[in-house]
PDB file of C-alpha atoms in Angstrom:
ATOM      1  CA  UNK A   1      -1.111 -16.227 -10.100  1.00 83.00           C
ATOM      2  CA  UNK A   2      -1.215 -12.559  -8.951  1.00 90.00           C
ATOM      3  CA  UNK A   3       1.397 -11.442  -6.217  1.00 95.00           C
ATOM      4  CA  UNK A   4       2.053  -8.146  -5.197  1.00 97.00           C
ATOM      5  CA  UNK A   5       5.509  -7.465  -3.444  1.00 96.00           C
ATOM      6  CA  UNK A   6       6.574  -4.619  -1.040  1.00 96.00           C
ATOM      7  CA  UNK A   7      10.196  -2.695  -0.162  1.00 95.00           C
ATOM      8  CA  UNK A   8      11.572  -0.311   1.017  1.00 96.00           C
ATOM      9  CA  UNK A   9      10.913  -0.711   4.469  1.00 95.00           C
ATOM     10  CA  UNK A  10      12.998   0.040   8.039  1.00 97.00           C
ATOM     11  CA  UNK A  11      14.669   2.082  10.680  1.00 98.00           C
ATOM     12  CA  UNK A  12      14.149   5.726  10.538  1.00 98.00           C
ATOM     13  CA  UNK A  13      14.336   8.408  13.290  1.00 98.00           C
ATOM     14  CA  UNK A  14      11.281  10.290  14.272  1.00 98.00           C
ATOM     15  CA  UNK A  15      10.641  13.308  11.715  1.00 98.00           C
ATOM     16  CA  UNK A  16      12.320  11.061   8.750  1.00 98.00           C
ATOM     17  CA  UNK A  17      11.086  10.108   5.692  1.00 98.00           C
ATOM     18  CA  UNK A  18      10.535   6.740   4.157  1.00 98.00           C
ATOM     19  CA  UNK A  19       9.379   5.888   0.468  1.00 98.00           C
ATOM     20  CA  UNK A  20       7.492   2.258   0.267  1.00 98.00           C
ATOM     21  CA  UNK A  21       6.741   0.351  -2.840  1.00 98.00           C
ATOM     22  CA  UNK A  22       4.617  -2.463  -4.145  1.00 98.00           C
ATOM     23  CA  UNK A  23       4.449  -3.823  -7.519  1.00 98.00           C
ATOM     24  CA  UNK A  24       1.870  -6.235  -9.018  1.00 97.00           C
ATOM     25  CA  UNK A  25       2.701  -8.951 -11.088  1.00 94.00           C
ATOM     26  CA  UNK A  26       1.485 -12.030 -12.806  1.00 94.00           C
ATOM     27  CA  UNK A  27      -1.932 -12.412 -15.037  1.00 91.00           C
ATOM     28  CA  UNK A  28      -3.195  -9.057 -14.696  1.00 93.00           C
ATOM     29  CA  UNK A  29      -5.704  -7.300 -17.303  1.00 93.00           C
ATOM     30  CA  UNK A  30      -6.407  -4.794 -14.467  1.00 94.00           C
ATOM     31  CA  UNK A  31      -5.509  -2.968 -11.562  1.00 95.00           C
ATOM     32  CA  UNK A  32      -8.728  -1.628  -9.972  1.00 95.00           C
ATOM     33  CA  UNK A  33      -7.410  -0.160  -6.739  1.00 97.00           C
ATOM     34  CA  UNK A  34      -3.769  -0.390  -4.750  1.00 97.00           C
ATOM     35  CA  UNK A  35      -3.641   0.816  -1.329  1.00 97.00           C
ATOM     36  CA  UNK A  36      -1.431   0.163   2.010  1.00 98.00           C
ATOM     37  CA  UNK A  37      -2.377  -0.830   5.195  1.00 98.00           C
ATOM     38  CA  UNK A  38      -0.246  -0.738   8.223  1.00 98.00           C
ATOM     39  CA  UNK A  39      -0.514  -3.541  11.777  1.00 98.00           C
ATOM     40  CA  UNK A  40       1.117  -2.342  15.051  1.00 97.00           C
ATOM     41  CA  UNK A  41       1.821  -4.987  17.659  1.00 92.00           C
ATOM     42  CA  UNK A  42      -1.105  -5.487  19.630  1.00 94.00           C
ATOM     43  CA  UNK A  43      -3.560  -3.466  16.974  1.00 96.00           C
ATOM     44  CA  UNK A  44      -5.535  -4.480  14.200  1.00 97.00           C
ATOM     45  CA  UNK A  45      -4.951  -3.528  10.664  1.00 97.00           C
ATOM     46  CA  UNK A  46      -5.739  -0.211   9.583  1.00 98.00           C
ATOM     47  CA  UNK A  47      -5.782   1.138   5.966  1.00 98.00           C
ATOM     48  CA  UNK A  48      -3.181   3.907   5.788  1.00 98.00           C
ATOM     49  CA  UNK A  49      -3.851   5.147   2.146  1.00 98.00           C
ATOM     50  CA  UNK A  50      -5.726   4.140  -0.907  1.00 98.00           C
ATOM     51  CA  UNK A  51      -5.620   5.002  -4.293  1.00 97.00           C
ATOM     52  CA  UNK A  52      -8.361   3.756  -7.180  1.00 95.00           C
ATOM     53  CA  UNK A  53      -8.133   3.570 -10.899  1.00 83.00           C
ATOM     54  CA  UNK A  54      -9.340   6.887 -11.671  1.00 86.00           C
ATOM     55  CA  UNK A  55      -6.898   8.438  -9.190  1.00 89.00           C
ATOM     56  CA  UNK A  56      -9.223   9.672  -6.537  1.00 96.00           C
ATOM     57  CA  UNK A  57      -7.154   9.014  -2.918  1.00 97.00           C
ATOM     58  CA  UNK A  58      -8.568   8.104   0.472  1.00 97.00           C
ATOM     59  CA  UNK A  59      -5.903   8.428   3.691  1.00 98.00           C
ATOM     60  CA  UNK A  60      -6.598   7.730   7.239  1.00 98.00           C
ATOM     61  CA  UNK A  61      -6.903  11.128   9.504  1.00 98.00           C
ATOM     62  CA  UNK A  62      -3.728  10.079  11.335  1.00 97.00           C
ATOM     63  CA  UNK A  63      -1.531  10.307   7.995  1.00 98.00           C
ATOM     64  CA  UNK A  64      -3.302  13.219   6.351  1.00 98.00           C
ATOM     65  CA  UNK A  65      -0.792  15.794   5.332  1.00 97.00           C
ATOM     66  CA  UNK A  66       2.664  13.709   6.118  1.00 98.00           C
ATOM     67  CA  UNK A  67       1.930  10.406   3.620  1.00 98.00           C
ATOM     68  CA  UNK A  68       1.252  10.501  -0.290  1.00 98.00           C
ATOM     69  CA  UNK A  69       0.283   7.593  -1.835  1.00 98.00           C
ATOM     70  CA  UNK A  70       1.057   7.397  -6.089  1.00 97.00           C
ATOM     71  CA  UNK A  71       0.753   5.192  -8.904  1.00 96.00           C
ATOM     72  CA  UNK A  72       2.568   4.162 -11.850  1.00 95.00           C
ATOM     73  CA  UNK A  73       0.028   2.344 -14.033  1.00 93.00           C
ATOM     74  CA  UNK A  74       2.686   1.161 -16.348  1.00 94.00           C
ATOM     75  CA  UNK A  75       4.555  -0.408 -13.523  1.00 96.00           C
ATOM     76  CA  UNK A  76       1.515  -1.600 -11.689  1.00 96.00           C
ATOM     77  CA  UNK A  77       3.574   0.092  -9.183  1.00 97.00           C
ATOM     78  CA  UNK A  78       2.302   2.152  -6.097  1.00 98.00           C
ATOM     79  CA  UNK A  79       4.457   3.845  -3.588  1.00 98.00           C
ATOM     80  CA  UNK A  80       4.143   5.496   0.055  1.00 98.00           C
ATOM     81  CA  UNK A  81       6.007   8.441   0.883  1.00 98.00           C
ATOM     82  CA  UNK A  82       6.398   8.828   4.505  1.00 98.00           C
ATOM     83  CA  UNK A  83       7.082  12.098   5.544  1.00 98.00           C
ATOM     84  CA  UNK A  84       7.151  13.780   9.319  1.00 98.00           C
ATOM     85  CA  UNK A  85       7.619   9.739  10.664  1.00 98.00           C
ATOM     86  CA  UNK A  86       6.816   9.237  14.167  1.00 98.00           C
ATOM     87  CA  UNK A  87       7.023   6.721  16.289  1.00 97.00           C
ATOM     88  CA  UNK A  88       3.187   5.780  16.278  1.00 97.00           C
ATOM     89  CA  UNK A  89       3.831   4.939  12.806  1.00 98.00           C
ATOM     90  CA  UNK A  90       5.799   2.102  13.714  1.00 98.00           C
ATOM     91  CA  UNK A  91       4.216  -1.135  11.971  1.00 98.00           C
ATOM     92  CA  UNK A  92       4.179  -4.142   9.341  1.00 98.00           C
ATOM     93  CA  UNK A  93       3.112  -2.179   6.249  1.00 98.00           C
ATOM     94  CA  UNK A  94       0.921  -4.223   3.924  1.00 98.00           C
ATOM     95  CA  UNK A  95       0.359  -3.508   0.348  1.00 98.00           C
ATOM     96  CA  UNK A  96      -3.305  -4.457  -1.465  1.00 98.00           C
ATOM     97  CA  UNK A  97      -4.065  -4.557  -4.440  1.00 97.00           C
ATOM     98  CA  UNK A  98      -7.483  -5.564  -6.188  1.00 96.00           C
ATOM     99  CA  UNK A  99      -6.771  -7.048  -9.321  1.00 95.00           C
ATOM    100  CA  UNK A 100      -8.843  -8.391 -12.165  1.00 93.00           C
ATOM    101  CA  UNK A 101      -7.155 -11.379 -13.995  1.00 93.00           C
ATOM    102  CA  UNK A 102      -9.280 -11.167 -17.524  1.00 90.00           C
ATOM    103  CA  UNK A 103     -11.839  -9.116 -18.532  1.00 90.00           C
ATOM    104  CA  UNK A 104     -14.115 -11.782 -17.504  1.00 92.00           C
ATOM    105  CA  UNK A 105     -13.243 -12.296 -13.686  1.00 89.00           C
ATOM    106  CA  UNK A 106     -14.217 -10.761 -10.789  1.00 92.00           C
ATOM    107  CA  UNK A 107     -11.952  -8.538  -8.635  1.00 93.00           C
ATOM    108  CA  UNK A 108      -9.817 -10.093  -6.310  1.00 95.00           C
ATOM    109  CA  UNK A 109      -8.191  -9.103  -3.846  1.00 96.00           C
ATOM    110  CA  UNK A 110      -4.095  -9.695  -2.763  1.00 97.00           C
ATOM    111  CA  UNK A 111      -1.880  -9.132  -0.237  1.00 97.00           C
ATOM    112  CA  UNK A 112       1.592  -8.495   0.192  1.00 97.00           C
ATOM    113  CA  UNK A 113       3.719 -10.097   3.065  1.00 96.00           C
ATOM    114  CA  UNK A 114       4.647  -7.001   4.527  1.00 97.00           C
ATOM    115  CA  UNK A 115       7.307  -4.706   5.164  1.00 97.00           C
ATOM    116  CA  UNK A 116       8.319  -3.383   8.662  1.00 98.00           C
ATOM    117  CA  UNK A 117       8.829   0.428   9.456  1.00 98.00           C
ATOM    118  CA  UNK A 118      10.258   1.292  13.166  1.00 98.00           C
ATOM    119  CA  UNK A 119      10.296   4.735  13.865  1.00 98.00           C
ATOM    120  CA  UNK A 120      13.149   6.136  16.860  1.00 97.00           C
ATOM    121  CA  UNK A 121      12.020   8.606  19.015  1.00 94.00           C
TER     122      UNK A 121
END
């Protein structure tokens, strides 16, 4: 019933920029927290950024200062911008959102299929 969906995804040279997306649709009375997580072959998934309802923002160390994660509540949209790429950011980006369907469910949580960034050296 709830999907989110990612783009904007691909081939960018090392010190490039990228801008991901994910929007959230289906039965949704609320968005509690949207955030992107990132799998490189052979390594397990990693959160790259987070952002929660009230705005407050959590990145991993490795991003800090070259990704900014954003929302647009009225989209239920979140995006990545990828500044400084390089090639150890090459991955299947995944979005997450956690979602509340009514007022009267629990969170739960959804994932996107992914969307693959390969950075050139």
């Amino acid at each position: 019933q709830m999907q989110v969906a990612e783009s904007g995804g691909g081939l960018v040279q090392a010190g490039g920029s990228l801008r991901l997306s994910c929007v959230a649709f289906g039965k949704i009375f609320r968005i509690n927290a949207m955030g992107w997580y990132r799998q490189a072959p052979g390594k397990q998934r990693e959160l790259v950024a987070r952002i929660i309802s009230g705005g407050t923002t959590n990145y991993a160390d490795s991003v800090k200062g070259r990704f900014t994660i954003s929302r647009d509540n009225v989209k239920n949209t979140v995006y990545l911008q990828m500044n400084s790429l390089e090639p150890e950011d090459t991955a299947v980006y995944y979005c997450n959102a956690v979602i509340q369907s009514t007022r009267f469910d629990r969170d739960l949580e959804v994932w996107g299929q992914g969307t693959l960034v390969i950075v050139s050296s």
